PDB file of C-alpha atoms in Angstrom:
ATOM      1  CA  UNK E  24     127.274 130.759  82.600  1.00 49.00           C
ATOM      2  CA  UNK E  25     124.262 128.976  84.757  1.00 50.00           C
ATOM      3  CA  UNK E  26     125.645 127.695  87.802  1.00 51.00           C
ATOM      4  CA  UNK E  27     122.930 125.140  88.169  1.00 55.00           C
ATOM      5  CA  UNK E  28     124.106 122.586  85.943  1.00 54.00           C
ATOM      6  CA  UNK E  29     126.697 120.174  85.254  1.00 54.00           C
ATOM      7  CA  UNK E  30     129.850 121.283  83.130  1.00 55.00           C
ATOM      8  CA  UNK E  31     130.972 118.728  80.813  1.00 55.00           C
ATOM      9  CA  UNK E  32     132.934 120.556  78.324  1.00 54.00           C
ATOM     10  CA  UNK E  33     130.264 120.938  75.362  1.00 50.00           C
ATOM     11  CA  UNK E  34     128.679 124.067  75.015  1.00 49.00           C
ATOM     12  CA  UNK E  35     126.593 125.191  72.417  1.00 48.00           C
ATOM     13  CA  UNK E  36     128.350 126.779  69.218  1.00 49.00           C
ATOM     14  CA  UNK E  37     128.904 130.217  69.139  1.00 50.00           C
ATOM     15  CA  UNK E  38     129.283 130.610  73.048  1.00 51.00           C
ATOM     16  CA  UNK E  39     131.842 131.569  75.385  1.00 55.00           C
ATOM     17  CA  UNK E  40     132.921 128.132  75.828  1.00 56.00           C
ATOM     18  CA  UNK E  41     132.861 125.681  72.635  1.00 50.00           C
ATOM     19  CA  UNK E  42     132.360 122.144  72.957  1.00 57.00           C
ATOM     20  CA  UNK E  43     130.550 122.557  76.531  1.00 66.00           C
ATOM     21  CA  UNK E  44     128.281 121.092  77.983  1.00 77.00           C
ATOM     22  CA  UNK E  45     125.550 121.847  80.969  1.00 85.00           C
ATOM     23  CA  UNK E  46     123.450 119.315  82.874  1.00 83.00           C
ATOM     24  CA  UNK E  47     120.564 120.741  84.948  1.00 86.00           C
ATOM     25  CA  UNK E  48     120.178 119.357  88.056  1.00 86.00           C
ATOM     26  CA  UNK E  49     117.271 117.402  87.297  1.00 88.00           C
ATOM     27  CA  UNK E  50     119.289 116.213  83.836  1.00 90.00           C
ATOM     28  CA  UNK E  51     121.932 115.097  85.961  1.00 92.00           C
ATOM     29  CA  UNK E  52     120.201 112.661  88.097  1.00 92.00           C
ATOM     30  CA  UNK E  53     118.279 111.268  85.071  1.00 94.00           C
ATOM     31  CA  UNK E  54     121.639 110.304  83.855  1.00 95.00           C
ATOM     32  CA  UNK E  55     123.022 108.964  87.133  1.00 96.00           C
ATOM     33  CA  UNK E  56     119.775 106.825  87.934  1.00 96.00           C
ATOM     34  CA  UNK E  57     119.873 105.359  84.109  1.00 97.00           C
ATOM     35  CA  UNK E  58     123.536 104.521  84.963  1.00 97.00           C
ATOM     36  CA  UNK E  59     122.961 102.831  88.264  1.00 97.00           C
ATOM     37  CA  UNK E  60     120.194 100.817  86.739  1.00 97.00           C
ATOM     38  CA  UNK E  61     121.894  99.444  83.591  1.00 98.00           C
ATOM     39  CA  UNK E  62     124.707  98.829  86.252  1.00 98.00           C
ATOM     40  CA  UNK E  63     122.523  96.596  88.769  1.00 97.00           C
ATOM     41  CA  UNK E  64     121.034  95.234  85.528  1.00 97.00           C
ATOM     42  CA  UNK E  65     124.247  93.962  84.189  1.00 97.00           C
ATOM     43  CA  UNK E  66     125.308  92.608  87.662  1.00 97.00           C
ATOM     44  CA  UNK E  67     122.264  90.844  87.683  1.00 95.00           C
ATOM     45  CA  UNK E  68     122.329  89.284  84.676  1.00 96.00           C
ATOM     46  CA  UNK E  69     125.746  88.227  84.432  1.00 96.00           C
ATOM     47  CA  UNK E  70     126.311  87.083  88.282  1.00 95.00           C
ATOM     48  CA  UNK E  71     125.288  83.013  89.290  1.00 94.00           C
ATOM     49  CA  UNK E  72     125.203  83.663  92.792  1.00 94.00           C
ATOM     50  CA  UNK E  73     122.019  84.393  94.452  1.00 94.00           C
ATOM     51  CA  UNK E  74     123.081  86.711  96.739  1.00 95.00           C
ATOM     52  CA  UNK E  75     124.679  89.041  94.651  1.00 96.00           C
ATOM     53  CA  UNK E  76     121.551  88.803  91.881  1.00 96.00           C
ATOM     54  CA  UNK E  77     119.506  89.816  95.029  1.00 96.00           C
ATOM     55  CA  UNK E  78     121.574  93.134  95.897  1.00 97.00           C
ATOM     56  CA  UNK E  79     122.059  93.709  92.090  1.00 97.00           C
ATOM     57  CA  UNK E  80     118.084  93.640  91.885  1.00 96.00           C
ATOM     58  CA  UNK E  81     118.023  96.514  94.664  1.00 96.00           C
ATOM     59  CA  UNK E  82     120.427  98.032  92.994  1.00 97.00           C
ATOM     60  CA  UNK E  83     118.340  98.539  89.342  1.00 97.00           C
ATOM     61  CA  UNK E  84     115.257  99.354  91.780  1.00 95.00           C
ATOM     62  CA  UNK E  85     117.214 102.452  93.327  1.00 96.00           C
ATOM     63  CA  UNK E  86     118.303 103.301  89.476  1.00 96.00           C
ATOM     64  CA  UNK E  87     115.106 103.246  88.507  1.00 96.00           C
ATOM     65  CA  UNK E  88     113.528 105.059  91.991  1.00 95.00           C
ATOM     66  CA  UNK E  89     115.481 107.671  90.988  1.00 94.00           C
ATOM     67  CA  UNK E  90     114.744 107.848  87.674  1.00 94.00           C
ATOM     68  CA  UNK E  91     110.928 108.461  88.773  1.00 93.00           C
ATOM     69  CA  UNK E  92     112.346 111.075  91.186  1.00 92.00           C
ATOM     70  CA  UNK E  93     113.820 112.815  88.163  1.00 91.00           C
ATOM     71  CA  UNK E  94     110.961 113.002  86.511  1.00 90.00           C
ATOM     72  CA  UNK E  95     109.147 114.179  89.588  1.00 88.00           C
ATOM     73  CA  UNK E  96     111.134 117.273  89.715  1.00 85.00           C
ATOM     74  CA  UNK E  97     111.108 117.377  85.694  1.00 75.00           C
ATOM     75  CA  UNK E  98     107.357 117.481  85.730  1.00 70.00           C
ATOM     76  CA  UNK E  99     107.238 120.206  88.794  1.00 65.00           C
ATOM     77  CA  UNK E 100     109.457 122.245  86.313  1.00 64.00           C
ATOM     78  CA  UNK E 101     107.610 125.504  85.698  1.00 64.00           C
ATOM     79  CA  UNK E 102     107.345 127.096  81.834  1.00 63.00           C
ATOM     80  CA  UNK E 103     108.104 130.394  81.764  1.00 61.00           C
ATOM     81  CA  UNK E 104     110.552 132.601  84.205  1.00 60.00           C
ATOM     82  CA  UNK E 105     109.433 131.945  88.231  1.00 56.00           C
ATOM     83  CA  UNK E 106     108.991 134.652  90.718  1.00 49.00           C
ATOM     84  CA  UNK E 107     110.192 132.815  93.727  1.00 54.00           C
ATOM     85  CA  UNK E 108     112.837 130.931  92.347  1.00 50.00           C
ATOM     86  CA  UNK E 109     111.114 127.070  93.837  1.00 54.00           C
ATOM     87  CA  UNK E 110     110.090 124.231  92.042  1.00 63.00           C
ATOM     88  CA  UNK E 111     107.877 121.839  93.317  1.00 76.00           C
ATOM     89  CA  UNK E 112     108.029 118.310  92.906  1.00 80.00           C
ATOM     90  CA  UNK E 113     105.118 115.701  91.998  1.00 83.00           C
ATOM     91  CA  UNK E 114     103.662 114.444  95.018  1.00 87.00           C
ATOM     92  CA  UNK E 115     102.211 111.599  93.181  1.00 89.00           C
ATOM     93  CA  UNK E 116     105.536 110.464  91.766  1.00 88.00           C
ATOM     94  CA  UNK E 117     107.139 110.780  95.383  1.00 89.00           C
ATOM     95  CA  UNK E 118     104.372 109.096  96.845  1.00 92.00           C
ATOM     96  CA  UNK E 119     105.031 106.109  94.394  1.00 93.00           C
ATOM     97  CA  UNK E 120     108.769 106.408  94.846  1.00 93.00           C
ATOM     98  CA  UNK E 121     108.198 106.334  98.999  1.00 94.00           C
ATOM     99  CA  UNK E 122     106.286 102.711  98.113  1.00 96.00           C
ATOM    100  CA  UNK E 123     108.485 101.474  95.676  1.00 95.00           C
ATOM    101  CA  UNK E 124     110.916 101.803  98.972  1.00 95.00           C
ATOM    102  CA  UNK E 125     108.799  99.885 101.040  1.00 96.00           C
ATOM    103  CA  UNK E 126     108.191  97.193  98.871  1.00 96.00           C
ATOM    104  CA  UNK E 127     111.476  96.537  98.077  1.00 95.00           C
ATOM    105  CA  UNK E 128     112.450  96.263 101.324  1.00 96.00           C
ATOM    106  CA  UNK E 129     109.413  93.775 101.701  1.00 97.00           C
ATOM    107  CA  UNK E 130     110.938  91.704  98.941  1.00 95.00           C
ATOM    108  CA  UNK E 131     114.244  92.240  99.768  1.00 96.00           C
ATOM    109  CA  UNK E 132     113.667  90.215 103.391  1.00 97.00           C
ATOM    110  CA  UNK E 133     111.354  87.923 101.043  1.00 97.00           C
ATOM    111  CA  UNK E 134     114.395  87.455  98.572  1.00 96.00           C
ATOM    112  CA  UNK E 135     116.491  86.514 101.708  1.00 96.00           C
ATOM    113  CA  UNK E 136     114.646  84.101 103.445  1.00 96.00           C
ATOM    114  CA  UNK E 137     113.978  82.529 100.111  1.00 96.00           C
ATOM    115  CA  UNK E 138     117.898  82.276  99.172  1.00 95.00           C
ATOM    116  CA  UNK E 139     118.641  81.211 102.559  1.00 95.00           C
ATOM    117  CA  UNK E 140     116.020  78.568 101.971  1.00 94.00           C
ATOM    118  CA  UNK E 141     117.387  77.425  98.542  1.00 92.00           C
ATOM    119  CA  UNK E 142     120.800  76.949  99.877  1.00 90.00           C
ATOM    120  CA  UNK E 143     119.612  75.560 103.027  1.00 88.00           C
ATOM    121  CA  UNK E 144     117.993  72.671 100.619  1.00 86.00           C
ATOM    122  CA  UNK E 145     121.376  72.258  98.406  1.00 80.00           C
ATOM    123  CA  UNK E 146     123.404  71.653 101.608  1.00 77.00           C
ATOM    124  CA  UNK E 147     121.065  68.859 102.693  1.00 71.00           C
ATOM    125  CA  UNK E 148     119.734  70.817 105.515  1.00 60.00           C
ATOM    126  CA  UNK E 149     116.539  70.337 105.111  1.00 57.00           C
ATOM    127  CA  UNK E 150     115.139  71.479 108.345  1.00 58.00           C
ATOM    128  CA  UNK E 151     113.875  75.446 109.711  1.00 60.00           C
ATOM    129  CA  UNK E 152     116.374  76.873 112.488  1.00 61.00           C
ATOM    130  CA  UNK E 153     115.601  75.227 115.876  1.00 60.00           C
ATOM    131  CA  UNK E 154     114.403  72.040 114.429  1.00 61.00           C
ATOM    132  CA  UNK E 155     115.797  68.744 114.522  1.00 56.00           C
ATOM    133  CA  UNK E 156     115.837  66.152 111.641  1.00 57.00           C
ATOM    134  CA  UNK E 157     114.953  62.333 112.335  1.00 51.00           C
TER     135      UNK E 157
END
């Protein structure tokens, strides 16, 4: 039995442990970041209040960060059997994970200001912090 994946309880037929299941590593956060996505997506879509879209929104960009992390790894995987026992992992795909980070903590303070703005203007306040309306 590998001990680097995931039991689920589904293994291939005909081995020690019918109806098993294992998960590599790599497998496993593929799953998790498709699950955190289609979760932030949902929230998103079904929520009214900006706020909550907002963090929803970061929420399927993490999924999906990690998704490309995944596949990072996934593409670092070596073919046959490895001498050393490492695997890489893309340093293109982290480098576009590191500034999918950045920027969504760019739009993040974006989507804030902008919400804060928008319900600034529904509660008839018109006017920027530290400014007074005549």
């Amino acid at each position: 039995m590998r001990t680097d994946g995931l039991d689920l309880g589904l293994h291939a037929a005909g081995s020690p442990a019918l109806g098993m299941l294992e998960l590599s590593q790599v497998q496993w956060y593929l799953l998790l970041g498709t699950g955190i996505a289609v979760i932030g997506l949902v929230r998103m879509l079904l929520t009214s209040d900006l706020v909550a879209r907002l963090i929803a929104l970061n929420v399927t960009g993490i999924g999906s960060l990690m998704i490309i992390m995944a596949l990072a790894a996934r593409a670092a995987e070596p073919e046959g059997p490895v001498s050393d026992g490492a695997a890489g992992i893309d340093p293109v795909l982290s480098a576009l994970v590191i500034t999918g980070l950045v920027i969504t903590v760019a739009f993040t303070g974006l989507g804030a200001v902008l919400i804060r703005r928008i319900e600034g203007s529904r509660d008839g306040d018109d006017a920027p912090d530290g400014e007074v309306q005549r």
